[in-house]
Short mmCIF file of C-alpha atoms in Angstrom, two decimals:
data_model
loop_
_atom_site.label_atom_id
_atom_site.label_comp_id
_atom_site.label_asym_id
_atom_site.label_seq_id
_atom_site.Cartn_x
_atom_site.Cartn_y
_atom_site.Cartn_z
CA MET A 850 -43.92 -36.70 27.94
CA ARG A 851 -40.37 -35.50 27.24
CA ASP A 852 -38.62 -36.00 23.90
CA ALA A 853 -34.87 -36.05 23.29
CA GLY A 854 -32.63 -33.10 24.12
CA TYR A 855 -31.05 -30.67 21.66
CA ASP A 856 -28.10 -28.35 21.51
CA ALA A 857 -30.56 -25.60 20.59
CA VAL A 858 -34.30 -25.15 20.35
CA ILE A 859 -35.22 -22.43 17.86
CA ILE A 860 -38.65 -20.97 18.45
CA GLY A 861 -39.89 -19.56 15.15
CA ALA A 862 -39.54 -20.78 11.57
CA GLY A 863 -39.20 -17.61 9.53
CA PRO A 864 -36.02 -16.54 7.69
CA ALA A 865 -34.16 -15.97 10.98
CA GLY A 866 -35.13 -19.24 12.61
CA LEU A 867 -34.60 -21.38 9.52
CA THR A 868 -31.20 -19.81 8.82
CA THR A 869 -30.14 -20.38 12.42
CA ALA A 870 -31.11 -24.04 12.07
CA LEU A 871 -29.31 -24.33 8.74
CA VAL A 872 -26.00 -23.06 10.12
CA LEU A 873 -26.29 -25.15 13.28
CA GLY A 874 -27.04 -28.22 11.18
CA ARG A 875 -23.97 -27.54 9.07
CA SER A 876 -22.03 -27.24 12.33
CA ARG A 877 -23.22 -30.74 13.31
CA ARG A 878 -25.30 -29.37 16.15
CA SER A 879 -28.66 -30.87 17.03
CA ALA A 880 -31.44 -28.33 16.66
CA LEU A 881 -35.22 -28.34 16.87
CA VAL A 882 -37.16 -25.64 15.01
CA ILE A 883 -40.65 -24.85 16.27
CA ASP A 884 -42.97 -23.61 13.53
CA GLY A 885 -45.89 -21.73 15.05
CA GLY A 886 -47.67 -20.94 11.78
CA ALA A 887 -47.83 -18.19 9.17
CA GLY A 888 -45.07 -15.59 9.31
CA ARG A 889 -45.25 -11.82 9.43
CA ASN A 890 -44.77 -11.40 5.69
CA SER A 891 -47.06 -14.22 4.58
CA THR A 892 -49.56 -11.71 3.15
CA ALA A 893 -46.94 -10.07 0.92
CA ALA A 894 -46.94 -10.74 -2.79
CA GLY A 895 -43.20 -11.39 -2.79
CA VAL A 896 -39.91 -11.13 -0.91
CA HIS A 897 -37.57 -8.48 -2.31
CA GLY A 898 -33.95 -7.55 -1.79
CA LEU A 899 -32.86 -11.12 -1.09
CA LEU A 900 -30.33 -12.08 -3.75
CA ALA A 901 -31.43 -14.97 -6.01
CA CYS A 902 -34.90 -14.93 -4.38
CA ASP A 903 -36.14 -11.49 -5.45
CA GLY A 904 -39.91 -11.62 -5.93
CA MET A 905 -40.27 -15.10 -4.43
CA ASN A 906 -43.50 -15.82 -2.58
CA PRO A 907 -42.84 -15.71 1.21
CA ASP A 908 -44.51 -19.06 1.86
CA ALA A 909 -42.52 -20.62 -1.00
CA LEU A 910 -39.32 -19.24 0.53
CA ARG A 911 -40.15 -20.81 3.87
CA ALA A 912 -41.04 -24.11 2.19
CA ALA A 913 -37.74 -24.13 0.29
CA GLY A 914 -35.88 -23.47 3.53
CA ARG A 915 -37.62 -26.37 5.24
CA GLU A 916 -36.77 -28.67 2.34
CA GLN A 917 -33.10 -27.71 2.51
CA LEU A 918 -32.98 -28.44 6.24
CA ALA A 919 -33.98 -32.03 5.49
CA GLU A 920 -30.40 -32.61 4.29
CA TYR A 921 -29.12 -32.18 7.84
CA PRO A 922 -30.02 -35.20 10.00
CA GLU A 923 -29.50 -33.43 13.31
CA VAL A 924 -32.08 -30.74 12.52
CA ARG A 925 -35.75 -31.41 13.16
CA LEU A 926 -38.87 -29.34 12.59
CA ARG A 927 -41.96 -29.42 14.74
CA GLU A 928 -45.35 -27.80 14.17
CA GLY A 929 -46.96 -26.21 17.18
CA ARG A 930 -46.58 -23.53 19.79
CA VAL A 931 -44.43 -23.26 22.90
CA ARG A 932 -46.27 -22.96 26.20
CA SER A 933 -43.27 -22.22 28.41
CA VAL A 934 -39.49 -22.30 28.74
CA GLU A 935 -38.10 -23.09 32.19
CA GLY A 936 -34.71 -23.90 33.64
CA ASP A 937 -31.30 -22.40 33.09
CA ARG A 938 -28.53 -22.34 30.50
CA GLY A 939 -27.60 -25.87 29.55
CA GLU A 940 -30.76 -27.40 31.01
CA PHE A 941 -33.77 -25.58 29.60
CA ILE A 942 -37.10 -27.39 29.46
CA VAL A 943 -39.27 -26.30 26.53
CA SER A 944 -42.91 -27.31 26.97
CA PHE A 945 -45.47 -27.35 24.18
CA GLU A 946 -49.21 -26.82 24.19
CA ASP A 947 -49.78 -30.52 23.48
CA GLY A 948 -48.13 -31.46 26.78
CA ARG A 949 -44.81 -32.68 25.39
CA SER A 950 -41.47 -31.13 26.30
CA VAL A 951 -37.83 -31.23 25.24
CA LYS A 952 -34.50 -30.31 26.82
CA ALA A 953 -32.28 -27.67 25.27
CA ARG A 954 -28.80 -26.38 26.02
CA ARG A 955 -29.58 -23.07 24.33
CA ILE A 956 -32.72 -21.18 23.27
CA VAL A 957 -32.98 -19.04 20.14
CA LEU A 958 -36.04 -16.79 19.95
CA ALA A 959 -37.16 -16.04 16.39
CA THR A 960 -40.87 -15.47 16.96
CA GLY A 961 -41.04 -12.16 15.10
CA VAL A 962 -43.41 -9.24 15.55
CA ILE A 963 -46.96 -8.27 14.61
CA GLU A 964 -48.01 -4.96 13.04
CA ASP A 965 -50.69 -2.87 14.71
CA LEU A 966 -52.41 -1.02 11.88
CA PRO A 967 -54.58 2.08 12.31
CA GLY A 968 -58.27 1.27 12.54
CA ILE A 969 -59.12 2.63 9.10
CA ALA A 970 -61.48 0.68 6.87
CA GLY A 971 -59.72 -1.16 4.05
CA LEU A 972 -56.19 -1.15 5.48
CA ALA A 973 -55.85 -4.54 7.13
CA GLU A 974 -57.17 -6.64 4.26
CA ARG A 975 -54.74 -4.99 1.82
CA TRP A 976 -51.68 -5.10 4.08
CA GLY A 977 -48.71 -6.57 2.22
CA LYS A 978 -50.44 -6.26 -1.16
CA SER A 979 -51.13 -2.58 -1.83
CA VAL A 980 -50.90 -1.16 1.71
CA LEU A 981 -47.20 -1.37 2.50
CA GLY A 982 -44.53 -0.43 4.98
CA CYS A 983 -41.18 -0.59 3.21
CA PRO A 984 -40.29 1.36 0.06
CA TYR A 985 -37.14 -0.70 -0.49
CA CYS A 986 -39.22 -3.87 -0.49
CA HIS A 987 -42.25 -2.73 -2.47
CA ALA A 988 -42.06 0.73 -4.08
CA TRP A 989 -40.43 -0.56 -7.27
CA GLU A 990 -43.58 -2.50 -8.16
CA PHE A 991 -45.60 0.74 -7.97
CA ARG A 992 -43.08 3.08 -9.60
CA ASP A 993 -44.36 5.99 -11.71
CA ARG A 994 -47.90 5.56 -10.35
CA PRO A 995 -49.71 7.77 -7.82
CA LEU A 996 -48.70 6.91 -4.26
CA ALA A 997 -49.92 7.99 -0.84
CA VAL A 998 -48.41 8.03 2.63
CA LEU A 999 -50.76 7.68 5.58
CA ALA A 1000 -49.41 9.59 8.58
CA THR A 1001 -49.34 7.48 11.74
CA GLU A 1002 -46.92 9.24 14.07
CA GLY A 1003 -46.56 12.80 12.86
CA ARG A 1004 -42.75 12.76 12.93
CA GLN A 1005 -41.18 10.74 10.15
CA ASP A 1006 -44.17 10.76 7.83
CA ALA A 1007 -43.14 13.88 5.89
CA MET A 1008 -39.70 12.40 5.28
CA PHE A 1009 -41.33 9.13 4.18
CA ALA A 1010 -43.48 10.98 1.62
CA ALA A 1011 -40.50 12.98 0.37
CA GLN A 1012 -38.49 9.78 -0.01
CA LEU A 1013 -41.20 8.18 -2.14
CA THR A 1014 -40.81 10.91 -4.78
CA ARG A 1015 -37.77 8.96 -5.98
CA TRP A 1016 -40.19 6.28 -7.20
CA SER A 1017 -43.08 8.51 -8.28
CA GLN A 1018 -43.61 12.17 -9.05
CA ASP A 1019 -47.20 11.95 -7.78
CA VAL A 1020 -47.08 11.49 -3.99
CA THR A 1021 -49.68 12.62 -1.47
CA LEU A 1022 -49.16 12.80 2.28
CA CYS A 1023 -52.43 12.14 4.09
CA ALA A 1024 -51.71 13.91 7.37
CA ASN A 1025 -54.83 12.36 8.95
CA GLY A 1026 -55.13 15.18 11.47
CA PHE A 1027 -51.47 15.16 12.56
CA PRO A 1028 -49.90 18.64 12.59
CA LEU A 1029 -46.99 19.39 10.30
CA SER A 1030 -44.01 21.43 11.42
CA VAL A 1031 -42.55 24.34 9.48
CA GLU A 1032 -39.67 22.05 8.51
CA ASP A 1033 -42.09 19.40 7.27
CA GLU A 1034 -43.98 21.92 5.17
CA ALA A 1035 -40.75 23.16 3.60
CA LEU A 1036 -39.55 19.63 2.80
CA LEU A 1037 -42.88 18.64 1.25
CA GLY A 1038 -42.97 21.80 -0.82
CA GLU A 1039 -39.43 21.25 -2.05
CA ARG A 1040 -40.28 17.70 -3.18
CA ALA A 1041 -43.68 18.72 -4.64
CA VAL A 1042 -45.60 16.39 -2.35
CA HIS A 1043 -49.35 16.99 -2.20
CA VAL A 1044 -50.82 17.28 1.29
CA ARG A 1045 -54.28 16.35 2.54
CA ARG A 1046 -54.88 17.31 6.16
CA GLU A 1047 -58.36 15.90 6.77
CA PRO A 1048 -58.87 12.70 8.80
CA VAL A 1049 -58.91 9.61 6.57
CA ARG A 1050 -62.15 7.64 6.33
CA SER A 1051 -61.20 4.58 4.25
CA VAL A 1052 -58.93 2.93 1.71
CA GLU A 1053 -60.87 1.54 -1.23
CA GLY A 1054 -60.35 -0.55 -4.36
CA PRO A 1055 -61.18 -3.91 -5.93
CA ASP A 1056 -59.99 -7.01 -4.04
CA ASP A 1057 -56.42 -6.45 -2.75
CA GLU A 1058 -55.84 -3.32 -4.82
CA VAL A 1059 -55.98 0.33 -3.77
CA GLU A 1060 -57.70 2.83 -6.03
CA ARG A 1061 -58.48 5.71 -3.70
CA ILE A 1062 -58.34 7.13 -0.20
CA THR A 1063 -61.48 8.81 1.09
CA PHE A 1064 -61.69 11.48 3.77
CA ARG A 1065 -64.30 12.68 6.21
CA GLU A 1066 -64.47 15.84 4.14
CA GLY A 1067 -63.46 16.67 0.59
CA ASP A 1068 -62.75 14.67 -2.54
CA PRO A 1069 -60.93 11.32 -2.50
CA VAL A 1070 -57.30 10.92 -3.59
CA GLU A 1071 -56.59 8.45 -6.37
CA CYS A 1072 -53.56 6.24 -5.76
CA ALA A 1073 -52.15 2.80 -6.58
CA ALA A 1074 -50.57 2.06 -3.18
CA VAL A 1075 -50.55 3.36 0.37
CA PHE A 1076 -47.40 3.39 2.50
CA LEU A 1077 -47.32 3.83 6.26
CA HIS A 1078 -45.20 3.31 9.36
CA ALA A 1079 -46.99 0.59 11.34
CA THR A 1080 -46.17 0.10 14.99
CA THR A 1081 -45.15 -3.42 15.97
CA ARG A 1082 -45.29 -5.61 19.05
CA GLN A 1083 -43.88 -8.98 20.02
CA ALA A 1084 -45.76 -11.81 18.33
CA ASP A 1085 -45.19 -13.97 21.41
CA PRO A 1086 -44.77 -12.88 25.06
CA LEU A 1087 -42.07 -15.49 25.64
CA ALA A 1088 -39.14 -13.05 25.50
CA GLY A 1089 -40.56 -10.97 28.31
CA LYS A 1090 -41.31 -14.04 30.40
CA LEU A 1091 -37.69 -15.16 30.05
CA GLY A 1092 -36.48 -11.82 31.37
CA CYS A 1093 -35.21 -10.34 28.11
CA VAL A 1094 -34.97 -6.54 28.07
CA LEU A 1095 -37.54 -4.88 25.81
CA GLN A 1096 -36.48 -1.58 24.26
CA ASP A 1097 -38.61 1.51 23.64
CA ASP A 1098 -39.78 0.16 20.28
CA GLY A 1099 -40.74 -3.18 21.83
CA THR A 1100 -37.84 -5.15 20.39
CA VAL A 1101 -35.62 -7.45 22.43
CA ARG A 1102 -32.24 -5.91 23.20
CA ILE A 1103 -29.38 -8.04 21.86
CA ASP A 1104 -25.66 -7.65 21.38
CA ASP A 1105 -23.84 -7.99 18.05
CA VAL A 1106 -24.20 -11.79 18.02
CA GLY A 1107 -27.79 -12.09 19.21
CA PHE A 1108 -27.20 -12.65 22.94
CA THR A 1109 -30.10 -11.26 24.98
CA GLY A 1110 -28.30 -10.93 28.30
CA VAL A 1111 -30.27 -13.85 29.72
CA PRO A 1112 -27.79 -16.75 30.06
CA GLY A 1113 -28.34 -19.27 27.30
CA VAL A 1114 -30.99 -17.24 25.46
CA PHE A 1115 -30.38 -15.70 22.04
CA ALA A 1116 -32.70 -13.87 19.65
CA ALA A 1117 -32.68 -13.26 15.90
CA GLY A 1118 -34.96 -11.61 13.37
CA ASP A 1119 -37.56 -8.86 13.60
CA LEU A 1120 -38.26 -9.32 17.31
CA ALA A 1121 -34.73 -8.23 18.26
CA ARG A 1122 -32.48 -5.22 17.69
CA ARG A 1123 -28.98 -4.16 18.64
CA GLU A 1124 -28.94 -0.83 20.44
CA SER A 1125 -26.62 0.57 17.77
CA CYS A 1126 -29.04 -0.37 14.97
CA PRO A 1127 -31.82 2.12 14.07
CA PRO A 1128 -35.41 0.97 14.73
CA GLY A 1129 -37.42 -0.32 11.81
CA MET A 1130 -34.62 -2.17 10.00
CA THR A 1131 -36.76 -5.27 9.58
CA PHE A 1132 -35.95 -6.90 6.26
CA VAL A 1133 -35.95 -10.57 5.27
CA VAL A 1134 -32.29 -10.36 4.32
CA THR A 1135 -31.28 -8.87 7.68
CA ALA A 1136 -33.35 -11.44 9.57
CA ALA A 1137 -31.57 -14.23 7.73
CA ALA A 1138 -28.19 -12.59 8.34
CA MET A 1139 -28.96 -12.30 12.05
CA GLY A 1140 -29.86 -15.99 12.10
CA PHE A 1141 -26.48 -16.88 10.57
CA VAL A 1142 -24.52 -14.79 13.06
CA THR A 1143 -26.55 -16.04 16.02
CA ALA A 1144 -26.00 -19.67 15.02
CA THR A 1145 -22.23 -19.18 14.95
CA ALA A 1146 -22.37 -17.53 18.38
CA VAL A 1147 -24.40 -20.41 19.81
CA ASP A 1148 -22.00 -22.97 18.35
CA HIS A 1149 -18.96 -21.09 19.67
CA GLU A 1150 -20.45 -20.78 23.15
CA LEU A 1151 -21.30 -24.48 23.23
CA PHE A 1152 -17.81 -25.38 22.06
CA GLN A 1153 -16.21 -23.25 24.75
CA GLU A 1154 -18.45 -24.93 27.30
CA GLU A 1155 -17.36 -28.36 26.06
CA LEU A 1156 -13.70 -27.36 26.29
CA ASP A 1157 -14.18 -26.15 29.84
#
């Protein structure tokens, strides 16, 4: 069964997808937002760095965004997951797992990414609470307390640990078997970062908290939070199926306004990155900003099409 058509179908209802829908609604464009469930940051205690929403619960932020979209009659939200997107620019058919489908003139992918955490006991259940990825988002809450960095790639980890000394004077780099270069050793010594080289066994503490890191050999390290660089992957394979180019870090390649290179298909949020933008710049505020810019690009392209 096919429902009505839309100017844009936005797949994903995080900050990027909801902002895209908001701007399109304010542009009097019809848009359907597909909400596939909990977002990447749903485990976090709060969203930080977003003006006027600093510390707000991620689920509460999403709920507030959905409520605000209700003001715009041409924007609809739908729970569920997309099974496929077929067709071409102007005449896409978006099919859902329940068998229904809709037509769309444009597609905006905002499905996000998923972290792949190291298989160390105690990490996954504390992710977003006391095991963290972004110092700008979370280090303030753990300032002046013992912190640890868990090495995951052996390249940027020493710099990460050195950077954290701006929030705490007690930082330990858990090298976890990764070798350190002469330059790394010098940087860590200059910033008075402690180093533990043994492979990590577990992260331990009550409930969501971290109290210590244990190793296969030697004494544990006491700490209040663990930071690490987690690798990410696409949360949904749809971008690849549509022919979008995936970059070395797994993100969808886009231009400055979110165009993927596939006619009629745009992307916004953590799943996408401009080539000129460094990897890892995945913040709520940037996802929302990308959604705004992408919405204006979609509206402009549709308007030019209507003029032609």
